[in-house]
Short mmCIF file of C-alpha atoms and ligand atoms in Angstrom, two decimals:
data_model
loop_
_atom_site.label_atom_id
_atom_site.label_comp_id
_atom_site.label_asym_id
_atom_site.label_seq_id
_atom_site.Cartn_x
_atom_site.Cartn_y
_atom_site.Cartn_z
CA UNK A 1 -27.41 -3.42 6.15
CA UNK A 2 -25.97 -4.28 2.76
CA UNK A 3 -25.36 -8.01 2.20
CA UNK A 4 -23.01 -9.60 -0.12
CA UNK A 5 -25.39 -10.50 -2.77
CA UNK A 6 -26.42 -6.88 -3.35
CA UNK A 7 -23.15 -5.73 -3.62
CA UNK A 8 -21.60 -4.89 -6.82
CA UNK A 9 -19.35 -6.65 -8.65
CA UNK A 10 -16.94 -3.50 -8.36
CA UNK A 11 -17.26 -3.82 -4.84
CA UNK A 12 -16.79 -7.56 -4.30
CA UNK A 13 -13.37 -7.48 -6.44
CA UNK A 14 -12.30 -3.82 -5.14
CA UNK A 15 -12.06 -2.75 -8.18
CA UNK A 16 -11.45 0.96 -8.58
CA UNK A 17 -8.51 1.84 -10.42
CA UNK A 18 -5.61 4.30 -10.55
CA UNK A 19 -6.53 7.29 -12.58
CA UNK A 20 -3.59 7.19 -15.15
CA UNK A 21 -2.03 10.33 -14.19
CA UNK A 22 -1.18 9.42 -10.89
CA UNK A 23 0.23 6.04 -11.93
CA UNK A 24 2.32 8.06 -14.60
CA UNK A 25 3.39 10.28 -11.59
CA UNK A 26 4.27 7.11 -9.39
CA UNK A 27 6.30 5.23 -12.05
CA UNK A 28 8.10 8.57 -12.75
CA UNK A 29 9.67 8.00 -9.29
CA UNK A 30 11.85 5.03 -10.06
CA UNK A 31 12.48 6.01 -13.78
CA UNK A 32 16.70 6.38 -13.03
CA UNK A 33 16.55 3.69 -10.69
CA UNK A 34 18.13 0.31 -12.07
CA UNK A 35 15.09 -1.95 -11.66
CA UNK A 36 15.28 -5.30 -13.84
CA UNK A 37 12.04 -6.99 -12.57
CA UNK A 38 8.28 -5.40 -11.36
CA UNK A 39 5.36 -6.87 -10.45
CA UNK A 40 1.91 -5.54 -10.42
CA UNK A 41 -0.28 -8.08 -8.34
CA UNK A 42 -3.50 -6.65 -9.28
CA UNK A 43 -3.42 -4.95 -12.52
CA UNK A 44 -6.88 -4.17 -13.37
CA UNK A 45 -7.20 -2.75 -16.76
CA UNK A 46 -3.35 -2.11 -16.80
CA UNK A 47 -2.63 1.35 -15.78
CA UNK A 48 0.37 0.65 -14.17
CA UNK A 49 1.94 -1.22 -17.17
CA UNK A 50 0.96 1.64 -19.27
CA UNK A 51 2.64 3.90 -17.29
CA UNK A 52 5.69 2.27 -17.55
CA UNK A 53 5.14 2.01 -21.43
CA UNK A 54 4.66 5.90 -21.37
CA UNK A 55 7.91 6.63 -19.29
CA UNK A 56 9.43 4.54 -22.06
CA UNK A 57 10.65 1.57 -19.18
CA UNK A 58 9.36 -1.31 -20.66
CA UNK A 59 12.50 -1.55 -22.73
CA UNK A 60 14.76 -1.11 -19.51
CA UNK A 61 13.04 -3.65 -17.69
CA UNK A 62 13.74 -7.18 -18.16
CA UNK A 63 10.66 -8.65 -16.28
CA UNK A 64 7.05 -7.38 -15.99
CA UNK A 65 4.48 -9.27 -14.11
CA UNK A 66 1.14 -8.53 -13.61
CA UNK A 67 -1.56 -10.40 -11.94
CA UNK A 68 -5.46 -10.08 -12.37
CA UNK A 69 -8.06 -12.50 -11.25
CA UNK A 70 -10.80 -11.08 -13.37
CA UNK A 71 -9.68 -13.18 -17.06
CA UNK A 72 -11.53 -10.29 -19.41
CA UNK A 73 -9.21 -7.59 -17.85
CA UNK A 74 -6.71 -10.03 -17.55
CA UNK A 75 -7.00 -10.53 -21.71
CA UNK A 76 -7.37 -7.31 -22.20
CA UNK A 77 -3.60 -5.87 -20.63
CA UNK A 78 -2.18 -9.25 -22.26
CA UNK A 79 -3.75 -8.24 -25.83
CA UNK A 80 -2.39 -4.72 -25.43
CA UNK A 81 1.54 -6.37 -24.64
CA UNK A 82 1.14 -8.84 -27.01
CA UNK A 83 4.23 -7.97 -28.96
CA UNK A 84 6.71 -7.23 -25.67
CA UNK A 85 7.99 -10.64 -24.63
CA UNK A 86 9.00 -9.17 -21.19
CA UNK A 87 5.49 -8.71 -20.38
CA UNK A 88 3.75 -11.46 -18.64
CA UNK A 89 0.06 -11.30 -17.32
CA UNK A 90 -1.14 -13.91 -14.90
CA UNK A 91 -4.94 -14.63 -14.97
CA UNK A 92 -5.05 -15.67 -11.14
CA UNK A 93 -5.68 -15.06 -7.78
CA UNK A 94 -2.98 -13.26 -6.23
CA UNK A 95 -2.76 -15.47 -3.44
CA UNK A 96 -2.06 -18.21 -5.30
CA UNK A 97 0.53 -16.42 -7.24
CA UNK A 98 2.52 -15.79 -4.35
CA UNK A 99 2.58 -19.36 -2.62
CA UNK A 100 4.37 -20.12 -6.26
CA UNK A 101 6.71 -17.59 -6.58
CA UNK A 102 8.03 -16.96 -2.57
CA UNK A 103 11.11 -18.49 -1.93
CA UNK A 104 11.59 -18.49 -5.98
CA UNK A 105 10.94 -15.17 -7.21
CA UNK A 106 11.88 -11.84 -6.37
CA UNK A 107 11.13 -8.23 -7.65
CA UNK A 108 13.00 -4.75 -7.65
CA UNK A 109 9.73 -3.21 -7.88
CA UNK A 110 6.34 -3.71 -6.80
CA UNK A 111 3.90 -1.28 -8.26
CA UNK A 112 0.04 -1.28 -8.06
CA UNK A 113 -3.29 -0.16 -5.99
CA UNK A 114 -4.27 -3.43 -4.24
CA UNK A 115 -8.15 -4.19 -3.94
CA UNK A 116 -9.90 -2.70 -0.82
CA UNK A 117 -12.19 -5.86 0.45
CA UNK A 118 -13.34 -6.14 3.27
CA UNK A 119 -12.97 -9.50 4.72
CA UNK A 120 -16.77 -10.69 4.54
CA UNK A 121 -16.86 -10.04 1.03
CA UNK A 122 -13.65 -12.40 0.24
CA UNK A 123 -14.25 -16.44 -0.30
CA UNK A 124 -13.16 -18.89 2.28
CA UNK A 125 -10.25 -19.90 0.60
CA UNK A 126 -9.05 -16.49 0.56
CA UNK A 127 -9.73 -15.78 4.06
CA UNK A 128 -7.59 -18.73 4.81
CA UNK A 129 -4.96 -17.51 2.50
CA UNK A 130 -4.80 -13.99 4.04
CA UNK A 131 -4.85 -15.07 7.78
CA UNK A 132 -2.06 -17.27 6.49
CA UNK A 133 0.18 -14.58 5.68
CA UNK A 134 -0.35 -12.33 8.01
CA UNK A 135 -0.06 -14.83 10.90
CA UNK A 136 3.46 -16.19 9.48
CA UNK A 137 4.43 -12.86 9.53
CA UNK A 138 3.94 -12.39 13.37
CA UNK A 139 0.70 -10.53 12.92
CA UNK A 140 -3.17 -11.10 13.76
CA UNK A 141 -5.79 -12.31 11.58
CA UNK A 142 -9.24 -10.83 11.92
CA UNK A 143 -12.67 -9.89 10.16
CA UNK A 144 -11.79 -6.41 10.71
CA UNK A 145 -8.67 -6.81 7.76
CA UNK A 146 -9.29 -5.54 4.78
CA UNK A 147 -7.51 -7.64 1.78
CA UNK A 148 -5.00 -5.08 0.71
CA UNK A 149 -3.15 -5.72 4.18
CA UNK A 150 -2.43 -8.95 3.07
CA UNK A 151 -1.60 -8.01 -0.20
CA UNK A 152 1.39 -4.86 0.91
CA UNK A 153 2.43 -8.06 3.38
CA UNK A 154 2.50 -10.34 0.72
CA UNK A 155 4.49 -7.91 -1.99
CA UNK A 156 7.18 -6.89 0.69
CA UNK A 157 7.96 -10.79 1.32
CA UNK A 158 8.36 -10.43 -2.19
CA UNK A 159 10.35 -7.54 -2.74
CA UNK A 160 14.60 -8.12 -3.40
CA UNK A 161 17.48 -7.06 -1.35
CA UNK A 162 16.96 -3.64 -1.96
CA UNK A 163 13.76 -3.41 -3.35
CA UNK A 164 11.24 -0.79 -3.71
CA UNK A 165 7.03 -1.29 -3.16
CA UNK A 166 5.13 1.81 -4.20
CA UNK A 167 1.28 1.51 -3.41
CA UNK A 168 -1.85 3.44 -3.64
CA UNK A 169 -3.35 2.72 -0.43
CA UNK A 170 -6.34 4.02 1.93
CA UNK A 171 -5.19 6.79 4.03
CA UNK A 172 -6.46 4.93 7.32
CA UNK A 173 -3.76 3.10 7.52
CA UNK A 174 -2.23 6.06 9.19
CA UNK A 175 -4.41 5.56 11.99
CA UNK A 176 -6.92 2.43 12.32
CA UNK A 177 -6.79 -0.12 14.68
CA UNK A 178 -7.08 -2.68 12.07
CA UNK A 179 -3.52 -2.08 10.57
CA UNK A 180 -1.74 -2.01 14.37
CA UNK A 181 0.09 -5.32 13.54
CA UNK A 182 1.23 -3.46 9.87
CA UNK A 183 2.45 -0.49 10.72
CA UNK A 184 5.40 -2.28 12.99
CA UNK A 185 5.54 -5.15 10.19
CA UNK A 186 6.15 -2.36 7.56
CA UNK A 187 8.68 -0.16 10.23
CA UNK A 188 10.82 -3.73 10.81
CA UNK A 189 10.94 -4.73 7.33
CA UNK A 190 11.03 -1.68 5.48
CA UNK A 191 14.45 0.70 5.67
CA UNK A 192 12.65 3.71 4.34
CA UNK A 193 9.01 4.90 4.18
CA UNK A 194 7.69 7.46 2.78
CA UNK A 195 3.76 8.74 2.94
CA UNK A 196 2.55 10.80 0.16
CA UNK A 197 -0.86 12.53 1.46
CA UNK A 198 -3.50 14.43 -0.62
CA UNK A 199 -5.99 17.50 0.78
CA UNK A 200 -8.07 17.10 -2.03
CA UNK A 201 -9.72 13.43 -3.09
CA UNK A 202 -7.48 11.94 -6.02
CA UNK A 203 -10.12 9.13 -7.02
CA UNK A 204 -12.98 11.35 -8.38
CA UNK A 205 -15.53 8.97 -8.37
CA UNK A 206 -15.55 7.25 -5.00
CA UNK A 207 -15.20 9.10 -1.54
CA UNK A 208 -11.87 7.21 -0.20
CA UNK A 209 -8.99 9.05 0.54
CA UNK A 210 -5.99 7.59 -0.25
CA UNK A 211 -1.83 7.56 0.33
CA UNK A 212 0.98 6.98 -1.95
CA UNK A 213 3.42 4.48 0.07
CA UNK A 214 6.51 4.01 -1.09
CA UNK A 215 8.48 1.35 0.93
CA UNK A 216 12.43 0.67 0.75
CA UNK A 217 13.92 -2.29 1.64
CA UNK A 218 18.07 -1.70 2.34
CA UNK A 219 20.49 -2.41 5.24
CA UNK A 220 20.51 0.37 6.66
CA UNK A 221 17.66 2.40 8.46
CA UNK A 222 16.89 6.17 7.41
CA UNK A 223 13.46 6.45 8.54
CA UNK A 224 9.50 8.10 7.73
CA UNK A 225 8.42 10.99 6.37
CA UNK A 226 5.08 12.57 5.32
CA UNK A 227 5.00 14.40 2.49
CA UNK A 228 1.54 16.39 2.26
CA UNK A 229 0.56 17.42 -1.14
CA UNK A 230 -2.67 19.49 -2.53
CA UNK A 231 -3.00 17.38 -5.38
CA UNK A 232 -1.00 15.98 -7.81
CA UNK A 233 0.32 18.59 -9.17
CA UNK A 234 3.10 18.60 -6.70
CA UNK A 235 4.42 15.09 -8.06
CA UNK A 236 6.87 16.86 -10.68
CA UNK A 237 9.47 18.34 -7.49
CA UNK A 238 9.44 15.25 -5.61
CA UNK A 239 12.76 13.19 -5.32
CA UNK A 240 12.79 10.35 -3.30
CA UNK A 241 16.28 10.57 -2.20
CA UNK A 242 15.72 13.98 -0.77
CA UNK A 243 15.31 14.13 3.27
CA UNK A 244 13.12 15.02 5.68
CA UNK A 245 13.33 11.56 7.35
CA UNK A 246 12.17 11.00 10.86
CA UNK A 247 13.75 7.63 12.96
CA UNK A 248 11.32 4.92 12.77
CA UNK A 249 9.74 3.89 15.97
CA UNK A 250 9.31 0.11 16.27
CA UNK A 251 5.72 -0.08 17.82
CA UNK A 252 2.31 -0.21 16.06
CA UNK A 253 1.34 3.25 17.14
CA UNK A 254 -0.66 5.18 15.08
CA UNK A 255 1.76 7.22 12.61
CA UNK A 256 -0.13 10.67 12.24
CA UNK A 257 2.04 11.79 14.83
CA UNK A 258 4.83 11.69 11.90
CA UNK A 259 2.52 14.70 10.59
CA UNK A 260 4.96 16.89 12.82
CA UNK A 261 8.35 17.73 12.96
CA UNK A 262 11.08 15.91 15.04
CA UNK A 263 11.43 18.60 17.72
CA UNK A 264 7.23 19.06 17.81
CA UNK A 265 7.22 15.57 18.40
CA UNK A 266 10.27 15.73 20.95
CA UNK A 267 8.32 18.49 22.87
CA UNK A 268 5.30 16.31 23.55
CA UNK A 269 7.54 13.34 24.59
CA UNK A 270 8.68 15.91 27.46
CA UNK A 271 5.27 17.61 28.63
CA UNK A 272 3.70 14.18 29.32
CA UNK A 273 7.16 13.30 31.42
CA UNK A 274 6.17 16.23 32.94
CA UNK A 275 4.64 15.50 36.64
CA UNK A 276 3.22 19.01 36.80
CA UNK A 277 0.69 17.78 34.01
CA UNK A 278 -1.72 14.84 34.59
CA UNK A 279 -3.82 13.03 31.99
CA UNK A 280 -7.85 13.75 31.39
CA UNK A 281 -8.33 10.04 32.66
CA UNK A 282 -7.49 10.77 35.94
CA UNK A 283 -10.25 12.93 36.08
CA UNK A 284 -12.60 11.36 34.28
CA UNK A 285 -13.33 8.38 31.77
CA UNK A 286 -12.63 9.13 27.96
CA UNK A 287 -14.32 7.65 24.84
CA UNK A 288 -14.90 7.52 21.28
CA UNK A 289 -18.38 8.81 20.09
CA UNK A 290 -20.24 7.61 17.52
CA UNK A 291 -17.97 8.54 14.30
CA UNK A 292 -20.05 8.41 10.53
C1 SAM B 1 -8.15 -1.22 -6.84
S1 SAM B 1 -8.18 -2.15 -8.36
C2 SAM B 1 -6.67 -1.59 -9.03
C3 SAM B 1 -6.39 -2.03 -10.40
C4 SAM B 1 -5.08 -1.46 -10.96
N1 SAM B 1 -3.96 -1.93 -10.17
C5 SAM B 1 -5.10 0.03 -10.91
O1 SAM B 1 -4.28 0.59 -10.18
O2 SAM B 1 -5.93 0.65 -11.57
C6 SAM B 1 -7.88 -3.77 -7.74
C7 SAM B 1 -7.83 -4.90 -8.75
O3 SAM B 1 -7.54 -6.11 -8.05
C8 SAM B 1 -8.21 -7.18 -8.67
N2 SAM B 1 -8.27 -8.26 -7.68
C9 SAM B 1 -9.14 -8.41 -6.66
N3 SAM B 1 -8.83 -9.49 -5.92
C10 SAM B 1 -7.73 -10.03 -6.49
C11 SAM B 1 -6.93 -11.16 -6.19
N4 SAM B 1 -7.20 -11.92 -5.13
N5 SAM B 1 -5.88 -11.42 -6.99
C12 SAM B 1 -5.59 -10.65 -8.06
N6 SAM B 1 -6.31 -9.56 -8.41
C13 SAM B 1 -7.36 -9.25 -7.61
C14 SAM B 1 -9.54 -6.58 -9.06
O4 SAM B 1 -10.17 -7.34 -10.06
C15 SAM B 1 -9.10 -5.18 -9.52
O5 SAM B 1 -8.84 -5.19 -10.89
#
């Protein structure tokens, strides 16, 4: 078993960042959207912020704020944005940042890749600070949660009447058990979601698959979708306001079943209404095996 201490340091702080053409791709999404304040809440060495530099935003935008609780990468962004008084890096623990600003602050974007920790590798205090938010927000707390729950929670409490949250996130949430109590958080506070999936593995150095989600707040409800992509070279064609939507169900179901259509979906609905059909477990008892 590996313990804490033997961990690395890129481990303990989830540190593995956005490779910079897929947060180029990602801000290219909102670029004719009117956004006046973003906020990256783990901003690493900055990719994100560049991005927006690239797409030539930064001048649009009348607010950037990006958190990091490591101070040399923290320096770093703020030495590169030195001269763009919009820009404002915090050098603090995300949790923190949040107590201050809810109620006080909110953002029209929310743009990052939130650190994948897994809960015995974060300190007490941040334990308490995660179980906090989830639990005000009607869900559970456990040592199965990875940190970046708590962070999507945290962001979308942050988020402004109609705003946007657009997060590079591991692909289990489609599915684990762990992110039950998220899935119908994000389908009753979210308007629109979309799920951008990848065949081949977009981080080249580290074996995680991953998702784009792109979360919209809004008054009215228009549904999920799953776009599957190769790779990202299928980013240039993709417009957000395009359809494809399926209606939302409220329950914290796994979502793979959004993977098929409406009327594939609709057709399974009505063979296990069926009573000509009956289930494997009245014939026997059903498990998981041992998965790697
Ligand atoms: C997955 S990396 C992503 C960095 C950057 N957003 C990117 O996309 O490349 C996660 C970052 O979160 C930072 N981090 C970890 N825990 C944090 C916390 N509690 N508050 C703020 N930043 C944190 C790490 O130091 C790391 O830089």
């Amino acid at each position: 078993m590996k313990l804490k201490k033997d961990s690395t340091e890129q481990k303990l702080r989830g540190a593995y960042y956005t490779p910079q053409q897929l947060a180029t791709d990602m801000v290219r999404l909102f670029e004719t959207d009117d956004i006046k304040s973003v906020l990256e809440p783990s901003c690493g060495d900055g990719v994100f912020l560049d991005a927006l530099s690239e797409a030539r935003l930064l001048g649009k935008i009348h607010s950037i704020e990006a958190v990091e609780i490591e101070e040399d990468e923290a320096k770093k962004v703020r030495g590169r944005y030195d001269n763009a008084p919009q820009v404002r890096v915090f050098n603090e623990d995300f949790f923190d940042f949040y107590k201050e600003q809810l109620g006080k602050k909110t953002y029209d974007l929310v743009l990052g890749n939130p650190p994948y920790i897994r809960y015995q590798y974060l300190q007490e205090k941040q334990r308490e600070c995660q179980a906090q938010i989830l639990k005000s927000h009607g869900m559970k707390s456990n040592k199965l949660i990875n940190a970046w729950v708590a962070f999507m929670v945290a962001c979308i409490q942050l988020l402004s009447e109609k705003g946007k949250i657009a997060f590079v996130i591991p692909a289990e949430i489609l599915q684990v058990a762990y992110a039950e109590d998220l899935r119908l958080y994000l389908a009753d506070n979210l308007a629109k979601i979309t799920l951008i999936t990848f065949e081949q593995l977009v981080f080249p150095d580290i074996e995680q698959e991953v998702v784009v989600f792109i979360g919209e707040k809004g008054n009215e409800e228009k549904g999920i979708r799953i776009i599957e992509m190769k790779d990202l070279s299928g980013f240039d064609t993709l417009n957000l306001n395009s359809n494809g939507f399926q209606p939302m169900q409220h329950v914290r179901e796994k979502w793979t079943k959004y993977f098929i259509s409406k009327k594939e979906l609709d057709l399974i609905q009505k063979l296990k209404s069926d009573n000509r059909f009956s289930e494997f477990s009245d014939y026997g008892l059903i498990n998981i095996g041992i998965t790697t």
